[in-house]
Short mmCIF file of C-alpha atoms in Angstrom, two decimals:
data_model
loop_
_atom_site.label_atom_id
_atom_site.label_comp_id
_atom_site.label_asym_id
_atom_site.label_seq_id
_atom_site.Cartn_x
_atom_site.Cartn_y
_atom_site.Cartn_z
CA MET A 1 -19.11 -2.84 8.60
CA LEU A 2 -22.81 -4.53 7.06
CA SER A 3 -23.73 -6.00 9.70
CA HIS A 4 -24.05 -2.73 11.20
CA PHE A 5 -25.00 -1.00 7.70
CA PHE A 6 -27.79 -3.17 8.39
CA SER A 7 -28.85 -2.74 12.07
CA LEU A 8 -28.61 1.08 11.81
CA THR A 9 -30.94 1.12 8.22
CA THR A 10 -33.06 -1.99 9.38
CA ALA A 11 -32.63 -2.05 5.73
CA GLY A 12 -32.27 -6.14 4.34
CA PRO A 13 -29.26 -7.38 1.96
CA LEU A 14 -31.78 -7.31 -0.92
CA THR A 15 -34.51 -4.21 0.43
CA PHE A 16 -32.10 -0.99 1.06
CA THR A 17 -31.43 1.48 -0.84
CA ASP A 18 -30.81 4.22 -2.02
CA ARG A 19 -31.85 6.91 0.23
CA ASP A 20 -30.54 3.61 2.90
CA VAL A 21 -26.79 4.36 1.48
CA ILE A 22 -27.69 9.05 1.74
CA ARG A 23 -27.96 8.62 5.27
CA TYR A 24 -26.01 5.94 6.61
CA LEU A 25 -22.80 7.47 4.87
CA GLY A 26 -24.33 10.75 6.03
CA ARG A 27 -24.53 9.43 9.46
CA PRO A 28 -23.01 13.70 11.50
CA GLY A 29 -18.75 12.98 13.05
CA ILE A 30 -18.06 10.29 10.18
CA ALA A 31 -14.72 11.14 8.89
CA PRO A 32 -13.57 11.40 4.75
CA SER A 33 -11.28 8.37 4.89
CA SER A 34 -14.26 6.66 5.91
CA LYS A 35 -17.15 7.22 4.23
CA ALA A 36 -15.20 6.37 1.33
CA SER A 37 -14.30 2.78 2.55
CA TYR A 38 -17.88 2.52 4.05
CA HIS A 39 -19.22 3.22 0.43
CA SER A 40 -16.53 0.85 -1.27
CA ILE A 41 -17.81 -2.43 0.58
CA LEU A 42 -21.00 -1.09 -0.19
CA ARG A 43 -20.24 -1.41 -3.90
CA SER A 44 -18.11 -4.34 -3.89
CA PHE A 45 -21.21 -6.01 -2.32
CA THR A 46 -24.03 -4.46 -4.04
CA SER A 47 -22.31 -5.61 -7.10
CA TRP A 48 -21.77 -9.35 -5.64
CA LEU A 49 -25.17 -9.29 -5.68
CA ILE A 50 -25.99 -8.22 -8.85
CA THR A 51 -23.48 -10.71 -9.95
CA THR A 52 -24.60 -13.56 -8.21
CA GLY A 53 -28.75 -12.97 -9.34
CA GLN A 54 -29.03 -11.80 -5.60
CA ARG A 55 -30.79 -8.21 -7.13
CA GLY A 56 -31.95 -6.80 -10.16
CA ASP A 57 -31.54 -3.53 -9.32
CA ASP A 58 -28.71 -1.21 -8.08
CA PRO A 59 -29.63 0.82 -5.42
CA LEU A 60 -25.73 2.21 -4.99
CA ARG A 61 -26.34 3.03 -9.27
CA THR A 62 -26.83 6.90 -8.44
CA ILE A 63 -24.41 6.89 -6.05
CA PRO A 64 -21.16 8.61 -6.52
CA ALA A 65 -18.22 7.53 -5.71
CA VAL A 66 -16.80 9.19 -2.78
CA LYS A 67 -13.42 11.06 -2.60
CA ARG A 68 -10.35 9.94 -0.45
CA PRO A 69 -9.25 12.47 1.15
CA ARG A 70 -4.49 12.14 0.23
CA SER A 71 -3.20 11.54 3.79
CA LEU A 72 0.89 12.53 4.24
CA PRO A 73 3.39 9.47 4.41
CA ARG A 74 4.22 8.15 7.99
CA PRO A 75 7.68 6.02 7.26
CA VAL A 76 8.85 4.43 10.03
CA THR A 77 12.37 5.36 11.02
CA ASP A 78 15.32 4.60 10.49
CA ALA A 79 15.73 3.19 13.74
CA ASP A 80 11.95 1.45 14.24
CA LEU A 81 13.67 -0.63 10.64
CA VAL A 82 16.31 -1.71 11.23
CA ALA A 83 15.06 -3.32 15.29
CA THR A 84 12.16 -4.36 12.15
CA LEU A 85 14.42 -6.39 10.66
CA GLU A 86 16.37 -7.95 13.44
CA SER A 87 13.42 -9.21 14.94
CA ALA A 88 12.23 -11.16 11.60
CA THR A 89 13.75 -14.40 12.99
CA ARG A 90 12.80 -16.38 9.56
CA TRP A 91 15.45 -14.61 6.16
CA ASN A 92 12.71 -15.08 4.30
CA THR A 93 10.41 -12.66 6.54
CA ARG A 94 12.78 -10.35 5.88
CA THR A 95 12.85 -11.19 2.36
CA LYS A 96 10.05 -9.41 2.51
CA ILE A 97 10.45 -6.74 4.80
CA MET A 98 13.45 -6.40 2.00
CA LEU A 99 11.09 -5.59 -0.65
CA ALA A 100 8.87 -3.39 1.29
CA ALA A 101 11.79 -0.82 2.03
CA LEU A 102 14.05 -0.72 -0.68
CA GLN A 103 11.88 -1.77 -3.72
CA GLY A 104 8.60 0.10 -2.93
CA LEU A 105 6.43 -3.12 -3.49
CA ARG A 106 2.63 -3.23 -1.96
CA VAL A 107 1.69 -6.78 -0.02
CA HIS A 108 0.27 -8.31 -2.41
CA GLU A 109 3.18 -6.91 -5.01
CA ILE A 110 5.39 -8.55 -2.54
CA ALA A 111 2.65 -12.35 -2.52
CA LYS A 112 3.43 -12.30 -6.11
CA VAL A 113 6.91 -11.59 -7.43
CA ALA A 114 8.50 -14.70 -8.30
CA GLY A 115 12.22 -16.13 -10.49
CA GLU A 116 11.25 -15.80 -14.08
CA ASP A 117 10.10 -11.43 -12.23
CA LEU A 118 13.98 -10.92 -11.92
CA ASP A 119 16.87 -10.36 -14.24
CA LEU A 120 19.97 -10.95 -12.36
CA ASP A 121 21.95 -10.79 -15.40
CA ALA A 122 20.34 -6.75 -15.53
CA LEU A 123 19.43 -6.98 -12.51
CA THR A 124 16.15 -5.51 -13.19
CA LEU A 125 12.98 -6.90 -10.89
CA ARG A 126 10.00 -6.77 -13.20
CA VAL A 127 6.35 -5.86 -10.62
CA THR A 128 2.29 -6.75 -11.75
CA GLY A 129 1.11 -3.19 -8.84
CA LYS A 130 -2.45 -1.63 -8.78
CA GLY A 131 -5.13 -2.62 -11.89
CA SER A 132 -2.45 -5.22 -13.22
CA LYS A 133 -0.12 -2.44 -14.47
CA ASP A 134 4.08 -3.96 -14.67
CA ALA A 135 6.46 -1.94 -14.58
CA VAL A 136 10.27 -2.94 -14.56
CA LEU A 137 11.93 -1.50 -11.95
CA PRO A 138 16.20 -1.24 -11.07
CA LEU A 139 16.94 -4.09 -8.60
CA HIS A 140 18.56 -3.67 -5.19
CA GLU A 141 21.53 -4.08 -5.54
CA SER A 142 20.79 -5.75 -1.67
CA LEU A 143 17.82 -7.79 -2.62
CA ALA A 144 20.76 -9.35 -5.99
CA GLU A 145 22.45 -10.62 -3.28
CA VAL A 146 18.93 -12.16 -1.61
CA ALA A 147 18.47 -13.26 -4.28
CA LEU A 148 20.43 -15.63 -4.94
CA ALA A 149 19.35 -17.99 -2.84
CA TYR A 150 15.42 -18.54 -4.20
CA PRO A 151 14.25 -20.32 -7.14
CA ARG A 152 14.95 -19.09 -10.64
CA GLN A 153 11.20 -19.97 -12.24
CA GLY A 154 8.27 -19.47 -9.47
CA TYR A 155 6.72 -17.87 -7.09
CA TRP A 156 8.86 -16.99 -4.23
CA TYR A 157 6.09 -17.91 -1.68
CA PRO A 158 3.94 -20.70 -2.90
CA SER A 159 0.77 -21.74 -1.58
CA LYS A 160 -0.80 -24.50 -1.78
CA LEU A 161 -4.41 -23.07 -0.39
CA THR A 162 -4.78 -20.51 -2.58
CA ARG A 163 -6.29 -20.41 -5.82
CA SER A 164 -2.65 -18.70 -7.23
CA GLY A 165 -0.36 -20.59 -5.92
CA HIS A 166 1.66 -17.84 -3.81
CA VAL A 167 0.75 -16.52 -0.47
CA SER A 168 -1.47 -13.92 -0.03
CA GLY A 169 -1.48 -9.58 0.81
CA GLN A 170 -2.78 -10.51 4.11
CA SER A 171 -0.24 -13.36 4.29
CA VAL A 172 2.64 -11.18 3.39
CA SER A 173 1.51 -8.14 6.00
CA THR A 174 1.11 -10.31 9.15
CA ALA A 175 4.40 -11.94 9.09
CA ILE A 176 6.35 -8.17 8.68
CA ARG A 177 3.31 -7.39 11.36
CA ARG A 178 4.73 -9.19 13.74
CA ALA A 179 8.45 -8.75 13.04
CA MET A 180 6.94 -5.18 13.86
CA ASP A 181 5.77 -6.34 17.60
CA ARG A 182 7.93 -7.74 18.84
CA ALA A 183 10.52 -5.14 17.51
CA GLY A 184 7.84 -2.99 19.96
CA VAL A 185 7.41 -0.98 16.97
CA ILE A 186 4.09 0.61 16.64
CA ALA A 187 3.15 0.78 13.11
CA THR A 188 2.30 -1.00 9.65
CA PRO A 189 3.69 -2.36 6.96
CA HIS A 190 2.86 -0.56 3.75
CA GLN A 191 5.22 2.23 5.70
CA LEU A 192 8.29 0.99 4.94
CA ARG A 193 6.66 2.07 1.59
CA HIS A 194 6.12 5.13 3.04
CA TRP A 195 9.51 5.08 4.50
CA TYR A 196 10.92 3.89 0.76
CA GLY A 197 9.66 6.55 -1.32
CA THR A 198 10.96 9.45 1.77
CA SER A 199 14.35 8.55 1.87
CA LEU A 200 14.44 8.88 -2.57
CA LEU A 201 12.92 12.24 -2.16
CA HIS A 202 15.98 12.91 0.09
CA GLU A 203 18.95 11.46 -1.32
CA SER A 204 17.89 12.59 -4.16
CA GLY A 205 15.69 15.86 -4.27
CA ASP A 206 14.48 14.38 -7.92
CA VAL A 207 10.87 14.72 -8.40
CA ARG A 208 10.17 13.01 -11.12
CA ALA A 209 13.08 9.47 -10.56
CA VAL A 210 11.31 8.73 -7.32
CA GLN A 211 7.63 8.80 -9.35
CA GLU A 212 8.63 7.03 -12.05
CA LEU A 213 9.97 4.20 -8.30
CA MET A 214 7.24 4.68 -6.58
CA ARG A 215 4.76 3.75 -9.45
CA HIS A 216 2.68 6.85 -8.87
CA GLU A 217 0.21 7.85 -11.71
CA ASN A 218 0.64 10.81 -11.69
CA ILE A 219 3.00 13.81 -9.72
CA GLN A 220 0.46 15.11 -7.01
CA SER A 221 0.87 11.95 -5.19
CA THR A 222 3.85 11.89 -4.65
CA GLN A 223 4.79 15.53 -3.76
CA LEU A 224 2.99 14.45 -0.90
CA TYR A 225 6.82 12.60 0.45
CA THR A 226 8.79 16.39 -0.02
CA LYS A 227 6.27 17.51 3.21
CA VAL A 228 7.32 15.32 5.84
CA ASP A 229 11.17 15.74 6.09
CA PRO A 230 11.48 18.55 8.59
CA SER A 231 15.49 17.76 8.43
CA ARG A 232 15.36 18.55 4.22
CA GLN A 233 13.14 22.00 5.27
CA ARG A 234 15.50 22.32 7.62
CA GLU A 235 18.35 22.63 5.19
CA THR A 236 17.17 24.16 2.80
CA LEU A 237 16.27 27.26 5.02
CA ASN A 238 19.95 27.80 6.87
CA ARG A 239 21.19 28.23 3.69
CA ILE A 240 19.75 31.30 3.44
CA THR A 241 21.29 34.09 5.09
CA LEU A 242 20.91 38.01 6.19
CA PRO A 243 23.41 40.14 3.75
CA ALA A 244 25.64 41.52 5.02
CA ALA A 245 26.12 45.39 6.24
CA ALA A 246 27.51 48.04 4.01
#
């Protein structure tokens, strides 16, 4: 994206201005979600230039962040989830899929799961999510069984190639995507989290409980999941009947 930005504006990393950014983001035909992504990339790049002392000014200082539109969740189907699990050739890949589908973990959260995060007596899982916010969640009984095969201390997915000592979120995403590809499933790993949220809401109907389990900051995010289950809408619709004739 950055190469396209500099090519189109004919500016350089050290010379582009707020006008270049406005002109690039204001091009016709760009979806709001793309504008938000482009702004975020330019924001991060500019911060890096300033931090490393290559620029003293901030061309994005007066340009507000582009609000990313909310999109409806797109859960995988039950059949696709089963197929993905069956195509996982490694047991640790299967566990990654389970952590996404049964705990709603994002790939970067799966990457740093450690034995210390699980309390197998209390059946809880501690998760550090967005904004480094900690949450303690009930542990699904199926994952409690799987956890017995993992160390009680240290990362479940260690790596000597990263500073953190655990694999990257991209590594987790790649492993799950490969399982999906083998199963012929056209989806993303994050859609397993969508399946989690949709399934929770379908089984309980309790939006507040689902909000807590999904770790959504506001309930509006959770309410999006109420719009993706046509079968539940049909069940509700069919409960009403015409009154009997007098």
